[in-house]
GROMACS .gro file of C-alpha atoms in nm:
model
  314
    1UNK     CA    1  -0.632  -5.444   5.360
    2UNK     CA    2  -0.914  -5.408   5.223
    3UNK     CA    3  -0.915  -5.100   5.264
    4UNK     CA    4  -0.594  -5.061   5.064
    5UNK     CA    5  -0.816  -5.237   4.798
    6UNK     CA    6  -1.073  -5.007   4.754
    7UNK     CA    7  -0.812  -4.727   4.700
    8UNK     CA    8  -0.666  -4.927   4.437
    9UNK     CA    9  -0.937  -5.013   4.283
   10UNK     CA   10  -1.093  -4.626   4.293
   11UNK     CA   11  -0.735  -4.501   4.197
   12UNK     CA   12  -0.727  -4.698   3.886
   13UNK     CA   13  -1.089  -4.611   3.812
   14UNK     CA   14  -0.997  -4.272   3.862
   15UNK     CA   15  -0.736  -4.263   3.612
   16UNK     CA   16  -0.933  -4.522   3.374
   17UNK     CA   17  -1.139  -4.211   3.316
   18UNK     CA   18  -0.872  -3.930   3.331
   19UNK     CA   19  -0.767  -4.133   3.085
   20UNK     CA   20  -1.072  -4.121   2.867
   21UNK     CA   21  -1.169  -3.776   2.893
   22UNK     CA   22  -0.761  -3.641   2.769
   23UNK     CA   23  -0.847  -3.911   2.521
   24UNK     CA   24  -1.111  -3.730   2.399
   25UNK     CA   25  -1.034  -3.413   2.439
   26UNK     CA   26  -0.760  -3.457   2.239
   27UNK     CA   27  -0.945  -3.606   1.945
   28UNK     CA   28  -1.167  -3.372   2.016
   29UNK     CA   29  -0.852  -3.065   1.972
   30UNK     CA   30  -0.768  -3.264   1.716
   31UNK     CA   31  -1.099  -3.301   1.511
   32UNK     CA   32  -1.094  -2.848   1.623
   33UNK     CA   33  -0.709  -2.771   1.417
   34UNK     CA   34  -0.801  -3.009   1.155
   35UNK     CA   35  -1.161  -2.799   1.102
   36UNK     CA   36  -0.955  -2.469   1.091
   37UNK     CA   37  -0.673  -2.573   0.833
   38UNK     CA   38  -0.934  -2.687   0.620
   39UNK     CA   39  -1.098  -2.364   0.663
   40UNK     CA   40  -0.721  -2.153   0.614
   41UNK     CA   41  -0.727  -2.411   0.346
   42UNK     CA   42  -1.077  -2.293   0.187
   43UNK     CA   43  -1.064  -2.083  -0.171
   44UNK     CA   44  -1.387  -1.849  -0.268
   45UNK     CA   45  -1.502  -1.826  -0.603
   46UNK     CA   46  -1.485  -1.552  -0.749
   47UNK     CA   47  -1.841  -1.435  -0.639
   48UNK     CA   48  -1.752  -1.520  -0.297
   49UNK     CA   49  -1.639  -1.256  -0.226
   50UNK     CA   50  -1.850  -1.114   0.140
   51UNK     CA   51  -1.796  -0.710   0.027
   52UNK     CA   52  -1.676  -0.540  -0.194
   53UNK     CA   53  -1.413  -0.248  -0.176
   54UNK     CA   54  -1.307   0.108  -0.408
   55UNK     CA   55  -1.137   0.403  -0.322
   56UNK     CA   56  -1.222   0.712  -0.392
   57UNK     CA   57  -0.933   0.915  -0.657
   58UNK     CA   58  -0.728   1.064  -0.316
   59UNK     CA   59  -0.608   1.470  -0.382
   60UNK     CA   60  -0.280   1.399  -0.179
   61UNK     CA   61  -0.120   1.141  -0.450
   62UNK     CA   62   0.024   1.407  -0.752
   63UNK     CA   63  -0.035   1.720  -0.587
   64UNK     CA   64  -0.135   1.978  -0.789
   65UNK     CA   65   0.230   2.084  -0.736
   66UNK     CA   66   0.097   2.554  -0.689
   67UNK     CA   67   0.372   2.689  -0.468
   68UNK     CA   68   0.626   2.480  -0.607
   69UNK     CA   69   0.554   2.455  -0.991
   70UNK     CA   70   0.711   2.775  -1.179
   71UNK     CA   71   0.514   3.101  -1.288
   72UNK     CA   72   0.532   3.093  -1.760
   73UNK     CA   73   0.520   2.737  -1.839
   74UNK     CA   74   0.538   2.708  -2.217
   75UNK     CA   75   0.275   2.686  -2.425
   76UNK     CA   76   0.365   2.513  -2.704
   77UNK     CA   77   0.429   2.209  -2.455
   78UNK     CA   78   0.170   1.930  -2.341
   79UNK     CA   79   0.032   1.723  -2.076
   80UNK     CA   80   0.155   1.381  -2.185
   81UNK     CA   81  -0.070   1.148  -1.944
   82UNK     CA   82  -0.448   1.293  -2.052
   83UNK     CA   83  -0.485   1.346  -1.664
   84UNK     CA   84  -0.301   1.069  -1.530
   85UNK     CA   85  -0.033   1.254  -1.308
   86UNK     CA   86   0.083   1.515  -1.603
   87UNK     CA   87   0.410   1.555  -1.654
   88UNK     CA   88   0.386   2.019  -1.522
   89UNK     CA   89   0.519   2.232  -1.922
   90UNK     CA   90   0.743   2.466  -1.706
   91UNK     CA   91   0.823   2.261  -1.408
   92UNK     CA   92   0.898   2.280  -1.052
   93UNK     CA   93   1.043   2.646  -0.936
   94UNK     CA   94   1.326   2.585  -0.702
   95UNK     CA   95   1.352   2.899  -0.598
   96UNK     CA   96   0.975   2.900  -0.434
   97UNK     CA   97   1.112   2.674  -0.119
   98UNK     CA   98   1.482   2.690  -0.025
   99UNK     CA   99   1.460   2.295   0.079
  100UNK     CA  100   1.421   2.292  -0.322
  101UNK     CA  101   1.710   2.202  -0.529
  102UNK     CA  102   1.835   2.048  -0.928
  103UNK     CA  103   2.078   1.851  -1.011
  104UNK     CA  104   2.190   1.721  -1.291
  105UNK     CA  105   2.238   1.293  -1.247
  106UNK     CA  106   2.290   0.925  -1.497
  107UNK     CA  107   2.019   0.824  -1.453
  108UNK     CA  108   2.234   0.495  -1.319
  109UNK     CA  109   2.272   0.771  -1.009
  110UNK     CA  110   2.355   0.547  -0.781
  111UNK     CA  111   1.978   0.551  -0.551
  112UNK     CA  112   1.799   0.262  -0.413
  113UNK     CA  113   1.473   0.423  -0.379
  114UNK     CA  114   1.244   0.383  -0.110
  115UNK     CA  115   0.834   0.477   0.015
  116UNK     CA  116   0.685   0.467   0.318
  117UNK     CA  117   0.380   0.196   0.381
  118UNK     CA  118   0.174   0.452   0.109
  119UNK     CA  119   0.356   0.337  -0.135
  120UNK     CA  120   0.372   0.691  -0.267
  121UNK     CA  121   0.664   0.989  -0.243
  122UNK     CA  122   1.009   0.876  -0.329
  123UNK     CA  123   1.272   0.907  -0.153
  124UNK     CA  124   1.649   0.827  -0.140
  125UNK     CA  125   1.729   0.487   0.092
  126UNK     CA  126   2.038   0.451   0.064
  127UNK     CA  127   2.312   0.547  -0.190
  128UNK     CA  128   2.643   0.409  -0.362
  129UNK     CA  129   2.946   0.565  -0.196
  130UNK     CA  130   3.061   0.566  -0.568
  131UNK     CA  131   2.782   0.646  -0.726
  132UNK     CA  132   2.692   0.968  -0.877
  133UNK     CA  133   2.475   1.146  -0.641
  134UNK     CA  134   2.647   1.053  -0.319
  135UNK     CA  135   2.957   1.198  -0.523
  136UNK     CA  136   2.827   1.478  -0.637
  137UNK     CA  137   2.729   1.569  -0.233
  138UNK     CA  138   2.399   1.743  -0.354
  139UNK     CA  139   2.192   1.487  -0.266
  140UNK     CA  140   2.122   1.330   0.069
  141UNK     CA  141   2.001   1.035   0.198
  142UNK     CA  142   1.596   1.119   0.285
  143UNK     CA  143   1.535   1.395   0.051
  144UNK     CA  144   1.217   1.322  -0.163
  145UNK     CA  145   1.199   1.310  -0.565
  146UNK     CA  146   0.946   1.573  -0.697
  147UNK     CA  147   1.075   1.576  -1.028
  148UNK     CA  148   1.283   1.428  -1.375
  149UNK     CA  149   1.329   1.559  -1.700
  150UNK     CA  150   1.549   1.322  -1.916
  151UNK     CA  151   1.785   1.474  -2.124
  152UNK     CA  152   1.893   1.385  -2.491
  153UNK     CA  153   2.274   1.238  -2.492
  154UNK     CA  154   2.266   1.377  -2.893
  155UNK     CA  155   2.082   1.779  -2.789
  156UNK     CA  156   2.179   1.794  -2.477
  157UNK     CA  157   1.809   1.896  -2.495
  158UNK     CA  158   1.481   1.731  -2.362
  159UNK     CA  159   1.440   1.562  -2.662
  160UNK     CA  160   1.514   1.669  -3.039
  161UNK     CA  161   1.344   1.947  -3.021
  162UNK     CA  162   1.411   2.044  -2.732
  163UNK     CA  163   1.078   1.953  -2.538
  164UNK     CA  164   0.961   1.780  -2.328
  165UNK     CA  165   0.840   1.770  -2.111
  166UNK     CA  166   0.919   1.824  -1.670
  167UNK     CA  167   0.765   1.500  -1.474
  168UNK     CA  168   0.640   1.558  -1.176
  169UNK     CA  169   0.702   1.259  -0.924
  170UNK     CA  170   0.568   1.526  -0.572
  171UNK     CA  171   0.364   1.203  -0.409
  172UNK     CA  172   0.307   0.999  -0.687
  173UNK     CA  173   0.343   0.623  -0.662
  174UNK     CA  174   0.614   0.420  -0.609
  175UNK     CA  175   0.564   0.161  -0.945
  176UNK     CA  176   0.486   0.466  -1.104
  177UNK     CA  177   0.831   0.648  -1.038
  178UNK     CA  178   1.007   0.329  -1.117
  179UNK     CA  179   0.773   0.326  -1.394
  180UNK     CA  180   0.909   0.634  -1.612
  181UNK     CA  181   1.275   0.521  -1.513
  182UNK     CA  182   1.208   0.185  -1.669
  183UNK     CA  183   1.003   0.357  -2.015
  184UNK     CA  184   1.284   0.642  -2.033
  185UNK     CA  185   1.425   0.611  -2.418
  186UNK     CA  186   1.765   0.490  -2.447
  187UNK     CA  187   1.855   0.844  -2.663
  188UNK     CA  188   1.888   0.935  -2.258
  189UNK     CA  189   2.184   1.041  -2.090
  190UNK     CA  190   2.151   1.206  -1.744
  191UNK     CA  191   1.848   1.378  -1.576
  192UNK     CA  192   1.767   1.673  -1.425
  193UNK     CA  193   1.602   1.568  -1.065
  194UNK     CA  194   1.376   1.751  -0.854
  195UNK     CA  195   1.531   1.745  -0.508
  196UNK     CA  196   1.363   1.842  -0.121
  197UNK     CA  197   1.522   1.825   0.147
  198UNK     CA  198   1.214   1.769   0.450
  199UNK     CA  199   1.019   1.482   0.573
  200UNK     CA  200   0.696   1.395   0.392
  201UNK     CA  201   0.458   1.609   0.592
  202UNK     CA  202   0.633   1.958   0.481
  203UNK     CA  203   0.682   1.810   0.143
  204UNK     CA  204   0.243   1.851   0.160
  205UNK     CA  205   0.298   2.123   0.367
  206UNK     CA  206   0.503   2.371   0.052
  207UNK     CA  207   0.337   2.183  -0.248
  208UNK     CA  208  -0.044   2.277  -0.055
  209UNK     CA  209   0.112   2.624  -0.051
  210UNK     CA  210   0.104   2.573   0.380
  211UNK     CA  211   0.398   2.703   0.609
  212UNK     CA  212   0.421   2.368   0.836
  213UNK     CA  213   0.321   2.029   0.815
  214UNK     CA  214   0.001   2.054   1.001
  215UNK     CA  215  -0.095   1.867   1.253
  216UNK     CA  216  -0.435   1.799   1.100
  217UNK     CA  217  -0.512   1.385   1.068
  218UNK     CA  218  -0.501   1.278   0.673
  219UNK     CA  219  -0.903   1.115   0.591
  220UNK     CA  220  -0.892   0.875   0.283
  221UNK     CA  221  -1.339   0.804   0.147
  222UNK     CA  222  -1.350   0.448   0.159
  223UNK     CA  223  -1.669   0.288  -0.079
  224UNK     CA  224  -1.782  -0.074   0.080
  225UNK     CA  225  -2.068  -0.278  -0.155
  226UNK     CA  226  -2.197  -0.578  -0.018
  227UNK     CA  227  -2.516  -0.790  -0.165
  228UNK     CA  228  -2.358  -0.592  -0.447
  229UNK     CA  229  -2.509  -0.655  -0.812
  230UNK     CA  230  -2.855  -0.744  -0.578
  231UNK     CA  231  -3.167  -0.662  -0.486
  232UNK     CA  232  -3.024  -0.635  -0.153
  233UNK     CA  233  -2.737  -0.437  -0.261
  234UNK     CA  234  -2.570  -0.148   0.024
  235UNK     CA  235  -2.347   0.121  -0.072
  236UNK     CA  236  -2.161   0.248   0.298
  237UNK     CA  237  -1.918   0.552   0.238
  238UNK     CA  238  -1.700   0.577   0.494
  239UNK     CA  239  -1.426   0.804   0.570
  240UNK     CA  240  -1.117   0.685   0.777
  241UNK     CA  241  -0.812   0.830   0.858
  242UNK     CA  242  -0.484   0.689   0.627
  243UNK     CA  243  -0.369   0.333   0.718
  244UNK     CA  244  -0.706   0.234   0.819
  245UNK     CA  245  -0.717  -0.128   0.847
  246UNK     CA  246  -0.996  -0.269   0.655
  247UNK     CA  247  -1.176  -0.521   0.805
  248UNK     CA  248  -1.162  -0.296   1.156
  249UNK     CA  249  -1.357  -0.003   0.958
  250UNK     CA  250  -1.589  -0.221   0.821
  251UNK     CA  251  -1.644  -0.446   1.143
  252UNK     CA  252  -1.680  -0.107   1.294
  253UNK     CA  253  -1.950   0.019   1.048
  254UNK     CA  254  -2.139  -0.301   1.123
  255UNK     CA  255  -2.047  -0.456   0.853
  256UNK     CA  256  -1.996  -0.815   0.753
  257UNK     CA  257  -1.649  -0.858   0.577
  258UNK     CA  258  -1.746  -1.297   0.657
  259UNK     CA  259  -1.959  -1.572   0.462
  260UNK     CA  260  -2.143  -1.862   0.605
  261UNK     CA  261  -1.991  -2.024   0.930
  262UNK     CA  262  -1.677  -1.853   0.890
  263UNK     CA  263  -1.877  -1.497   1.029
  264UNK     CA  264  -1.902  -1.775   1.375
  265UNK     CA  265  -1.523  -1.957   1.293
  266UNK     CA  266  -1.343  -1.681   1.160
  267UNK     CA  267  -1.037  -1.603   1.416
  268UNK     CA  268  -1.100  -1.228   1.489
  269UNK     CA  269  -0.858  -1.059   1.259
  270UNK     CA  270  -0.550  -1.224   1.438
  271UNK     CA  271  -0.418  -1.353   1.049
  272UNK     CA  272  -0.392  -1.661   1.114
  273UNK     CA  273  -0.785  -1.758   0.931
  274UNK     CA  274  -0.772  -1.643   0.562
  275UNK     CA  275  -1.162  -1.617   0.548
  276UNK     CA  276  -1.198  -1.268   0.561
  277UNK     CA  277  -1.186  -1.114   0.210
  278UNK     CA  278  -1.317  -0.903   0.037
  279UNK     CA  279  -1.220  -0.781  -0.350
  280UNK     CA  280  -1.120  -0.423  -0.362
  281UNK     CA  281  -1.276  -0.298  -0.676
  282UNK     CA  282  -1.123   0.023  -0.722
  283UNK     CA  283  -0.831   0.226  -0.607
  284UNK     CA  284  -0.634  -0.099  -0.548
  285UNK     CA  285  -0.340   0.121  -0.509
  286UNK     CA  286  -0.403   0.275  -0.265
  287UNK     CA  287  -0.333  -0.035  -0.090
  288UNK     CA  288  -0.011  -0.192   0.082
  289UNK     CA  289   0.106  -0.485  -0.162
  290UNK     CA  290  -0.017  -0.882  -0.132
  291UNK     CA  291   0.311  -0.995   0.097
  292UNK     CA  292   0.411  -1.361   0.013
  293UNK     CA  293   0.183  -1.605   0.254
  294UNK     CA  294  -0.153  -1.282   0.152
  295UNK     CA  295  -0.087  -1.400  -0.149
  296UNK     CA  296  -0.022  -1.744  -0.173
  297UNK     CA  297  -0.379  -1.778   0.038
  298UNK     CA  298  -0.596  -1.585  -0.232
  299UNK     CA  299  -0.347  -1.758  -0.483
  300UNK     CA  300  -0.655  -1.927  -0.703
  301UNK     CA  301  -0.910  -1.551  -0.629
  302UNK     CA  302  -0.902  -1.294  -0.837
  303UNK     CA  303  -0.605  -1.027  -0.857
  304UNK     CA  304  -0.810  -0.794  -0.649
  305UNK     CA  305  -0.966  -1.049  -0.389
  306UNK     CA  306  -0.742  -0.906   0.011
  307UNK     CA  307  -0.776  -1.024   0.340
  308UNK     CA  308  -0.931  -0.657   0.473
  309UNK     CA  309  -0.795  -0.795   0.813
  310UNK     CA  310  -0.407  -0.673   0.673
  311UNK     CA  311  -0.568  -0.494   0.429
  312UNK     CA  312  -0.475  -0.103   0.486
  313UNK     CA  313  -0.582   0.234   0.287
  314UNK     CA  314  -0.326   0.480   0.218
   0.00000   0.00000   0.00000
């Protein structure tokens, strides 16, 4: 009986110790979770981004269509964009490649446009079966949009003087293409559209004069500024493959993207803490768009601020 009582006492003592430990661990977990929540809700002031990132202009956007252009441009036509994505005066010579074709469609052809994560090289994603593009039996899903030429309703020409140049859209960013359609004059009834039947890689090869798409890895240049505007400013010029993750690129090159204690308390790129903020000061069009979650996390910061763990350069 005495042994049984002693055993009960020891068991009760151990149970109490375990209960206390469990309570302590529960409080510790609560504190850690609360601290993590505080970090996730933290909004950095505009001057607190750990690094400033910019992307140099890339040759693959608005590819110079040396192999796709006509051979005799009209001297009276002008470059409408003064250094920005240009409208080639002569347009694309569809006879230069059997995969190119031109078709005249209304400005509402029933096409849903798409692009990949680079948000460039716009292609036909879907077509309305009753739309003009589908009914033409010429356009197919997957065809790459290369050029459009507005056709004036009254004259049947480019504009009132018949001089409006085609707009080169080879490799153009998605936003630019959509803006081009949106800004068409009300007098424009139809569009002469040039499409390329093939993949993005095949179009890039054709535009650069290659027989076929190569296997070489396409690279971009990323400029990273640490402590920008201070005596401790350091500039890193990094070469990376297209589609690189900015946080991973910085970490691999010994560049810190965190502030203060978040250097040790961050989530290691698992998209949980919201503290790997960088300022994309240039070339933001060459990155993926912000998701709703990222935009919400950074809603009190400048528009150019990004979470580097979910930012990819193209």
